[in-house]
Short mmCIF file of N, CA and C in Angstrom, two decimals:
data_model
loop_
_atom_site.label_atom_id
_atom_site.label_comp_id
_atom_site.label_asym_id
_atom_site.label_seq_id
_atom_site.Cartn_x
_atom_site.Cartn_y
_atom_site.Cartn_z
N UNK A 86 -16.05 -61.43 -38.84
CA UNK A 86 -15.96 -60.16 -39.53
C UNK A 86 -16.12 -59.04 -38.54
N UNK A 87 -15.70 -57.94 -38.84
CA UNK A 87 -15.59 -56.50 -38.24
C UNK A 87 -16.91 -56.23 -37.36
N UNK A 88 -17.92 -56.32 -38.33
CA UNK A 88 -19.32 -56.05 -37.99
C UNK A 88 -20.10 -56.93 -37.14
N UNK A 89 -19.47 -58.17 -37.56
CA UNK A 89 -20.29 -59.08 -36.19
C UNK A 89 -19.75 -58.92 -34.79
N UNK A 90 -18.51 -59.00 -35.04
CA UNK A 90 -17.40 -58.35 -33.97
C UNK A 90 -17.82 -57.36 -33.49
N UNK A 91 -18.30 -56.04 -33.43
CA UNK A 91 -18.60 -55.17 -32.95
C UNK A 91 -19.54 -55.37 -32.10
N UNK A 92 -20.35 -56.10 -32.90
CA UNK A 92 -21.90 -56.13 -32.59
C UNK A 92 -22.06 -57.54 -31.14
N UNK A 93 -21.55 -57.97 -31.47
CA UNK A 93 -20.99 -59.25 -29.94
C UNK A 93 -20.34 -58.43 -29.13
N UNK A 94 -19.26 -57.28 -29.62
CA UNK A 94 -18.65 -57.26 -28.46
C UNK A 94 -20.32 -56.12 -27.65
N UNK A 95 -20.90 -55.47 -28.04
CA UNK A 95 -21.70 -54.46 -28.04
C UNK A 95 -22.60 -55.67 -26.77
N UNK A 96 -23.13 -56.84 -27.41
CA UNK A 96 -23.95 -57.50 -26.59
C UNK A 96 -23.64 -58.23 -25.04
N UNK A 97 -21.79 -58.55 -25.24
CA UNK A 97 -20.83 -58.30 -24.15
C UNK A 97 -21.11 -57.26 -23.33
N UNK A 98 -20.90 -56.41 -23.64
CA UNK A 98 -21.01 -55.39 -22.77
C UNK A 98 -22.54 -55.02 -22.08
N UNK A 99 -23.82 -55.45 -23.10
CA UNK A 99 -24.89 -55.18 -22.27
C UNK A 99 -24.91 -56.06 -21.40
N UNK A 100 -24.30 -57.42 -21.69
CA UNK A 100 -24.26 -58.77 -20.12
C UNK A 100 -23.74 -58.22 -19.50
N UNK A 101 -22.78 -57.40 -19.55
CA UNK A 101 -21.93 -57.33 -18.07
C UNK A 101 -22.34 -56.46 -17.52
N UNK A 102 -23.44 -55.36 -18.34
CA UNK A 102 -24.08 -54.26 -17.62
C UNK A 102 -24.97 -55.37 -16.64
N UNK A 103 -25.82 -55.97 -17.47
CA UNK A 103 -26.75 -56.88 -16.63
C UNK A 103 -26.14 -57.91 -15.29
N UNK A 104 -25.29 -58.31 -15.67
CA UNK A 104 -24.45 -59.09 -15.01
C UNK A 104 -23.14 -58.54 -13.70
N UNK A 105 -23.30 -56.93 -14.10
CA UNK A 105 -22.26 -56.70 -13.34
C UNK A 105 -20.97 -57.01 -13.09
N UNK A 106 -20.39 -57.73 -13.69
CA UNK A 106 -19.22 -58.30 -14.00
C UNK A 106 -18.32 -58.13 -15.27
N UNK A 107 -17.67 -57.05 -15.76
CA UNK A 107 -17.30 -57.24 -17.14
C UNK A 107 -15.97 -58.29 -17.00
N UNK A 108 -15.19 -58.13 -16.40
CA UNK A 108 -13.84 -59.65 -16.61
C UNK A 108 -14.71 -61.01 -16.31
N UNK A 109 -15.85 -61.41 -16.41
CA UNK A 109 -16.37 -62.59 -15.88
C UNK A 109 -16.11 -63.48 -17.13
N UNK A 110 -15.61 -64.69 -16.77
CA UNK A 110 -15.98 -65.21 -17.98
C UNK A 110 -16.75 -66.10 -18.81
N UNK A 111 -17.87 -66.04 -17.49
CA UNK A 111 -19.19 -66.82 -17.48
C UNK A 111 -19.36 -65.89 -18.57
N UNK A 112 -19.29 -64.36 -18.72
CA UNK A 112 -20.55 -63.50 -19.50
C UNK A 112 -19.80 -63.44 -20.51
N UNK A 113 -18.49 -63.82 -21.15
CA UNK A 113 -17.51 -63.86 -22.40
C UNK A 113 -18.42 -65.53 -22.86
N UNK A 114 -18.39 -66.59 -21.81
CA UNK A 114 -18.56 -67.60 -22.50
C UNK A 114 -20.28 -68.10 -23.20
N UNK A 115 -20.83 -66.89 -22.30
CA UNK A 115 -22.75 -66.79 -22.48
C UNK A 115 -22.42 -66.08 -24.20
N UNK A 116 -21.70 -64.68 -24.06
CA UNK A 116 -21.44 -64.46 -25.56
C UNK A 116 -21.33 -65.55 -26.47
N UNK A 117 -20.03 -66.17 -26.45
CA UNK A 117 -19.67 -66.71 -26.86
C UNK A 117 -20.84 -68.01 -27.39
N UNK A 118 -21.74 -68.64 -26.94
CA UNK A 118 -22.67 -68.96 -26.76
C UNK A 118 -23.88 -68.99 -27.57
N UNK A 119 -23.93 -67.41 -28.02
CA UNK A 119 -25.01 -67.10 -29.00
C UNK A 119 -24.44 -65.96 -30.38
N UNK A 120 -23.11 -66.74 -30.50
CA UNK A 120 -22.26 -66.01 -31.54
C UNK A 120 -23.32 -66.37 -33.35
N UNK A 121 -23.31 -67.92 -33.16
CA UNK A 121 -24.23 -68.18 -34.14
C UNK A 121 -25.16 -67.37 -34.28
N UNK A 122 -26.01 -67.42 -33.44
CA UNK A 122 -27.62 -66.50 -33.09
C UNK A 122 -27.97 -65.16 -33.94
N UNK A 123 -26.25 -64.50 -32.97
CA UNK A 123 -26.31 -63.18 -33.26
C UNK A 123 -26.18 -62.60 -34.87
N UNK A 124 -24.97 -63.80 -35.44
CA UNK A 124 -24.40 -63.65 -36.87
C UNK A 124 -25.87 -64.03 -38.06
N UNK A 125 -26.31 -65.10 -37.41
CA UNK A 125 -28.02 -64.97 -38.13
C UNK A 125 -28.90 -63.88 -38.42
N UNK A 126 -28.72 -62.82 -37.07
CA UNK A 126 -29.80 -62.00 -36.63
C UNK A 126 -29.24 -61.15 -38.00
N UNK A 127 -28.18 -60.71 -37.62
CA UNK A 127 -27.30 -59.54 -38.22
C UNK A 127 -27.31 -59.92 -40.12
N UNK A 128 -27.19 -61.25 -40.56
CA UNK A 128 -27.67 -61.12 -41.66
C UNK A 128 -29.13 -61.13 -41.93
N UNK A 129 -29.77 -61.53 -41.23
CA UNK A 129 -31.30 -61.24 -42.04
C UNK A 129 -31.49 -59.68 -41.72
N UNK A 130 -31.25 -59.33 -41.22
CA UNK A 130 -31.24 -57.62 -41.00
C UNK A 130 -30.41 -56.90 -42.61
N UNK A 131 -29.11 -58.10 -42.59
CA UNK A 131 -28.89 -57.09 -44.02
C UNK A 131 -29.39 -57.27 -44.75
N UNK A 132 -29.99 -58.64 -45.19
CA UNK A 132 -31.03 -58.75 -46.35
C UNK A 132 -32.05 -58.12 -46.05
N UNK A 133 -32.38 -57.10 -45.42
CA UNK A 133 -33.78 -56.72 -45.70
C UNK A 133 -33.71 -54.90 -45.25
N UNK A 134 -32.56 -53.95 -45.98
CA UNK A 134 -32.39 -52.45 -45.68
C UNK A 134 -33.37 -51.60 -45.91
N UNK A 135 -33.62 -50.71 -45.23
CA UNK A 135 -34.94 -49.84 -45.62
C UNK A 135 -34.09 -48.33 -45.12
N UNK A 136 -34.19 -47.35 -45.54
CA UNK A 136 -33.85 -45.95 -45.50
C UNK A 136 -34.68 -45.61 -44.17
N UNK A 137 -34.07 -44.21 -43.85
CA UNK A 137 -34.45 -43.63 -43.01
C UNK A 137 -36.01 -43.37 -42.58
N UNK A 138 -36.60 -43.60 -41.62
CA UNK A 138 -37.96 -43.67 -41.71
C UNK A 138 -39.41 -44.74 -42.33
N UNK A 139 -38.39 -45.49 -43.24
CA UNK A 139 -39.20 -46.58 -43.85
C UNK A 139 -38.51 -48.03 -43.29
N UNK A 140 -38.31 -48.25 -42.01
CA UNK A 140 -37.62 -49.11 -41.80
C UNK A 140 -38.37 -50.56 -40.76
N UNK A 141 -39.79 -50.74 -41.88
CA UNK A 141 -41.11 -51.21 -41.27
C UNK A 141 -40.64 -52.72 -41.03
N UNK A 142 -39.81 -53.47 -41.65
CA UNK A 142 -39.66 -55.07 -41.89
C UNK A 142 -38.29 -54.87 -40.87
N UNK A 143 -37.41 -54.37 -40.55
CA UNK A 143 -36.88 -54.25 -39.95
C UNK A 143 -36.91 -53.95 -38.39
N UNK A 144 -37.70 -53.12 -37.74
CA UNK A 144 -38.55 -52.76 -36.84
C UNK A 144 -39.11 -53.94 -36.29
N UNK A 145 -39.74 -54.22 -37.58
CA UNK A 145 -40.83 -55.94 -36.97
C UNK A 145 -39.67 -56.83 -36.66
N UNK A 146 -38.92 -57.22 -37.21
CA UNK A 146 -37.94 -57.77 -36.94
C UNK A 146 -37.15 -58.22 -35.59
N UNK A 147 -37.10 -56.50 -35.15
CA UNK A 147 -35.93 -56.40 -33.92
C UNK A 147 -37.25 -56.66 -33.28
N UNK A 148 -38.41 -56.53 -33.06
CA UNK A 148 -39.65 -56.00 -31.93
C UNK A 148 -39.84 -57.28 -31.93
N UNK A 149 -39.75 -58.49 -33.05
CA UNK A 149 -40.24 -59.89 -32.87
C UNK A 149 -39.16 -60.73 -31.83
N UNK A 150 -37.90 -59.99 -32.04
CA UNK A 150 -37.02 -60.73 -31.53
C UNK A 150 -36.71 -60.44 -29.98
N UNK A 151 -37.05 -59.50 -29.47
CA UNK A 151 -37.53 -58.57 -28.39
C UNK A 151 -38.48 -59.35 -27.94
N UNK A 152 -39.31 -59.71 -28.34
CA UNK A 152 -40.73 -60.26 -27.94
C UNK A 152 -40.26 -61.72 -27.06
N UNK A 153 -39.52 -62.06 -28.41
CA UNK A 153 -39.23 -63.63 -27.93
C UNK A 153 -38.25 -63.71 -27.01
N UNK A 154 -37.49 -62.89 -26.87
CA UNK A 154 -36.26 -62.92 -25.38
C UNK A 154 -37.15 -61.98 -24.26
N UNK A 155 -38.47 -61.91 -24.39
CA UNK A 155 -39.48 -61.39 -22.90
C UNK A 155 -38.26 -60.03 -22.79
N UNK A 156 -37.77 -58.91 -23.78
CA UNK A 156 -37.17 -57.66 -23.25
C UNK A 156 -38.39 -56.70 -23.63
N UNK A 157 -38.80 -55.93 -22.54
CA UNK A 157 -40.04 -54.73 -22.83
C UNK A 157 -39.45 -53.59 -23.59
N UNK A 158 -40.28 -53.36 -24.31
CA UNK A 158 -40.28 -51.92 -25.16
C UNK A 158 -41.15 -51.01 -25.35
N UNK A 159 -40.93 -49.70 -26.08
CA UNK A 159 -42.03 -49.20 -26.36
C UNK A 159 -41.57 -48.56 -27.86
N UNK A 160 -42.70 -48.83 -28.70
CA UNK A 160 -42.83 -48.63 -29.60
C UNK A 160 -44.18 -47.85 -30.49
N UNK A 161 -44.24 -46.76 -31.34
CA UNK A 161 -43.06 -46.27 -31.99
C UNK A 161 -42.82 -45.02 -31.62
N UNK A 162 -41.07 -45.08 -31.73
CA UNK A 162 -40.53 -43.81 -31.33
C UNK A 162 -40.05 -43.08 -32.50
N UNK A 163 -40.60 -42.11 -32.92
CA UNK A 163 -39.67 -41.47 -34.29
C UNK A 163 -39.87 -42.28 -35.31
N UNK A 164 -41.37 -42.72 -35.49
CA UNK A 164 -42.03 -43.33 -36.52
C UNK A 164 -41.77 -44.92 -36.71
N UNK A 165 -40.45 -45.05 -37.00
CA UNK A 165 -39.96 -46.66 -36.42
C UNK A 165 -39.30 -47.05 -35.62
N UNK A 166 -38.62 -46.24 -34.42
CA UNK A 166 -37.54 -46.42 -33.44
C UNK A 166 -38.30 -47.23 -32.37
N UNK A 167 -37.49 -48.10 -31.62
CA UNK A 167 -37.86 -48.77 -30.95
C UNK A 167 -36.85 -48.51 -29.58
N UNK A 168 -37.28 -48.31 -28.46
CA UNK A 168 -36.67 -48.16 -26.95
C UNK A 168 -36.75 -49.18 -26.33
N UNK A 169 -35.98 -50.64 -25.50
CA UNK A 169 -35.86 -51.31 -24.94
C UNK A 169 -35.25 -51.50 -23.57
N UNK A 170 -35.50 -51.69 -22.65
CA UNK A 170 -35.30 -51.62 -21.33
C UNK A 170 -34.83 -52.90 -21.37
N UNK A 171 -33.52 -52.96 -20.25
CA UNK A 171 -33.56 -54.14 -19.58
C UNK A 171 -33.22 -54.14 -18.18
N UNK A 172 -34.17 -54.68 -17.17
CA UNK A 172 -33.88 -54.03 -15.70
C UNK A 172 -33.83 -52.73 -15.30
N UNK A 173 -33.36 -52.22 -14.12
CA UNK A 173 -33.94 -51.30 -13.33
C UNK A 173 -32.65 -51.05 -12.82
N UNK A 174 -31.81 -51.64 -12.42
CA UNK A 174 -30.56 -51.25 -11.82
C UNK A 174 -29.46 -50.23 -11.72
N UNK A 175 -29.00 -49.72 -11.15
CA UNK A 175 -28.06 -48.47 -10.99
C UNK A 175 -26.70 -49.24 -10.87
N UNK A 176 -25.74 -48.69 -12.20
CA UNK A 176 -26.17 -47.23 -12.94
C UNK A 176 -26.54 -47.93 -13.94
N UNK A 177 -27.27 -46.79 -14.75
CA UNK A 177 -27.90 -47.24 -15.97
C UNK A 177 -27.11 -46.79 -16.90
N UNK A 178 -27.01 -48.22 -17.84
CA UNK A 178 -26.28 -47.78 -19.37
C UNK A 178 -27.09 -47.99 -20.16
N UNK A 179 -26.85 -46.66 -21.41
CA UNK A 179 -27.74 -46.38 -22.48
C UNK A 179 -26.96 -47.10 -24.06
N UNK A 180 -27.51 -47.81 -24.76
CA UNK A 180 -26.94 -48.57 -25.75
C UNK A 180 -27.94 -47.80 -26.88
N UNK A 181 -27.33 -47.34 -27.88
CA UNK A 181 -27.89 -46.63 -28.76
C UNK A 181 -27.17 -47.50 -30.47
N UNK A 182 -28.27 -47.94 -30.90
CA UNK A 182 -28.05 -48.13 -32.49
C UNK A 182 -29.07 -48.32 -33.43
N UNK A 183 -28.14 -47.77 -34.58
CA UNK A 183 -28.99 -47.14 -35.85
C UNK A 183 -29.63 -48.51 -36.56
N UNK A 184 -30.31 -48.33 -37.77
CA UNK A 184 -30.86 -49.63 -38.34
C UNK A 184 -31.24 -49.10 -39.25
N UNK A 185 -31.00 -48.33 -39.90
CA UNK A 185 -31.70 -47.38 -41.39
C UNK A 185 -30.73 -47.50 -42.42
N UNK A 186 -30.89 -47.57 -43.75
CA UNK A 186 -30.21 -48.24 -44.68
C UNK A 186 -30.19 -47.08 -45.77
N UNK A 187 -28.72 -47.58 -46.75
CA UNK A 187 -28.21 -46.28 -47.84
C UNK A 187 -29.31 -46.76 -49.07
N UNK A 188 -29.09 -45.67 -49.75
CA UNK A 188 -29.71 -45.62 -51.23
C UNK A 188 -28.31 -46.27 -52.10
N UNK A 189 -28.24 -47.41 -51.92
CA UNK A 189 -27.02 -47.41 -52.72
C UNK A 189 -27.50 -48.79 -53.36
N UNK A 190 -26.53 -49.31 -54.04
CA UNK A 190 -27.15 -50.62 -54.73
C UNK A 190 -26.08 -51.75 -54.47
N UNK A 191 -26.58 -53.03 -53.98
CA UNK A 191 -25.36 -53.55 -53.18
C UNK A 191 -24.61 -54.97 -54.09
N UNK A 192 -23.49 -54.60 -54.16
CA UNK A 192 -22.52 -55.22 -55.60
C UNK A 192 -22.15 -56.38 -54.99
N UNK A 193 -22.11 -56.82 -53.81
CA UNK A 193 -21.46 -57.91 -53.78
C UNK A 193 -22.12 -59.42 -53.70
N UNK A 194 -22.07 -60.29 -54.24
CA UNK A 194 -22.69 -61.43 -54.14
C UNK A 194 -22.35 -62.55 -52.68
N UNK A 195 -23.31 -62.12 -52.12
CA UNK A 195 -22.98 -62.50 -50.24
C UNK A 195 -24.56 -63.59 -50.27
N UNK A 196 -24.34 -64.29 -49.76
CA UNK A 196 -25.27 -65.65 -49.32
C UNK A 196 -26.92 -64.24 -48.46
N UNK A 197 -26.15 -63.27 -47.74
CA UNK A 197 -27.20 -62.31 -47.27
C UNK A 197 -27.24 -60.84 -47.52
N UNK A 198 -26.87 -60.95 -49.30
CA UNK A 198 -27.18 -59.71 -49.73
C UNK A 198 -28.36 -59.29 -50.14
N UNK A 199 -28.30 -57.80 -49.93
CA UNK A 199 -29.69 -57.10 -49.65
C UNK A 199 -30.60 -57.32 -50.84
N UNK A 200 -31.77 -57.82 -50.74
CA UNK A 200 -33.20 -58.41 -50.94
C UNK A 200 -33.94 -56.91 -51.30
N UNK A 201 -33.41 -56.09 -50.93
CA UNK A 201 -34.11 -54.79 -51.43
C UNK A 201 -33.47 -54.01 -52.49
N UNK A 202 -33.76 -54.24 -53.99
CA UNK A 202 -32.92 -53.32 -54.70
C UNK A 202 -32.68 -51.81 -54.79
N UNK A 203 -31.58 -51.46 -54.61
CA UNK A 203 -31.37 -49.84 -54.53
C UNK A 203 -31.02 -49.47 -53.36
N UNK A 204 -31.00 -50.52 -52.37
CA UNK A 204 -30.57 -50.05 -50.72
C UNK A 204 -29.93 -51.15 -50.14
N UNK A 205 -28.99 -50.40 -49.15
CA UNK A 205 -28.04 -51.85 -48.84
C UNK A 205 -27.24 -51.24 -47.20
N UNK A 206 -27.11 -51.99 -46.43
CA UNK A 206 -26.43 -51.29 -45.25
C UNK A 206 -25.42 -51.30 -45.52
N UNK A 207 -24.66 -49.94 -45.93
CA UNK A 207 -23.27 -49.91 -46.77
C UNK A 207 -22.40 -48.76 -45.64
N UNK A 208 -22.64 -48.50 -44.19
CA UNK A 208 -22.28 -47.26 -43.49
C UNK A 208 -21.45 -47.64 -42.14
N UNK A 209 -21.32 -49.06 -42.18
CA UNK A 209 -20.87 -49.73 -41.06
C UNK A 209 -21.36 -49.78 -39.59
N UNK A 210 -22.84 -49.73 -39.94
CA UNK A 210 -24.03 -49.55 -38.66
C UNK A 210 -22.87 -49.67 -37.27
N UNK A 211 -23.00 -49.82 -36.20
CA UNK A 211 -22.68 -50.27 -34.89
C UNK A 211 -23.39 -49.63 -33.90
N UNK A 212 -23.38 -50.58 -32.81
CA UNK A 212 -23.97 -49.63 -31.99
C UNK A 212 -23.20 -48.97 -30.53
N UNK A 213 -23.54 -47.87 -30.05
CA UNK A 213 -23.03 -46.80 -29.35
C UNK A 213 -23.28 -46.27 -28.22
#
């Protein structure tokens, strides 16, 4: 789908920041690799939307998963925002994405539809 797609190619691109190599296809096939992983991550994230500022189970979430791949952060930024570093290297790329969820109510019957009634990631999150 569109959204996982984005979101792999998004994690592509932080390997090859890390990796220095974007045509490599060691860092297409490392993607490739944790496509499962990622498509997991990305639905339990939609089952669980929280609006702007209340985005506490979510937060824990990304910060648990952070934890467990040893990436440092600091937390909290802007009440639930979370900043993650990886390495030190020049030049530095900045990866920016949202995680805050609509007031909307979510109609479709999906194996990881949203667990929170009245809110649903309905805005086509990605990150930037």
């Amino acid at each position: 789908n569109m959204k996982c797609g984005t979101f792999l190619f998004s994690v592509v691109c932080l390997l090859c920041s890390v990796t220095g190599s974007l045509g490599s296809s060691a860092v297409l096939d490392q993607a490739h690799s944790i496509n499962d992983w990622i498509v997991g991550l990305r639905r339990e994230l939609h089952k669980i939307p929280e609006t702007m500022y209340e985005e506490y189970k979510t937060s824990a979430l990304i910060r648990q998963t952070l934890d467990d791949l040893g990436i440092n952060y600091t937390y909290p930024v802007a009440i639930t925002g979370i900043v993650a570093q990886i390495g030190t290297a020049e030049p530095t790329v900045a990866l920016r994405a949202d995680f805050d969820a609509l007031a909307v109510e979510e109609t479709q019957d999906l194996e990881f539809k949203s667990t929170h009634p009245g809110r649903m990631h309905a805005c086509g999150h990605d990150a930037h």
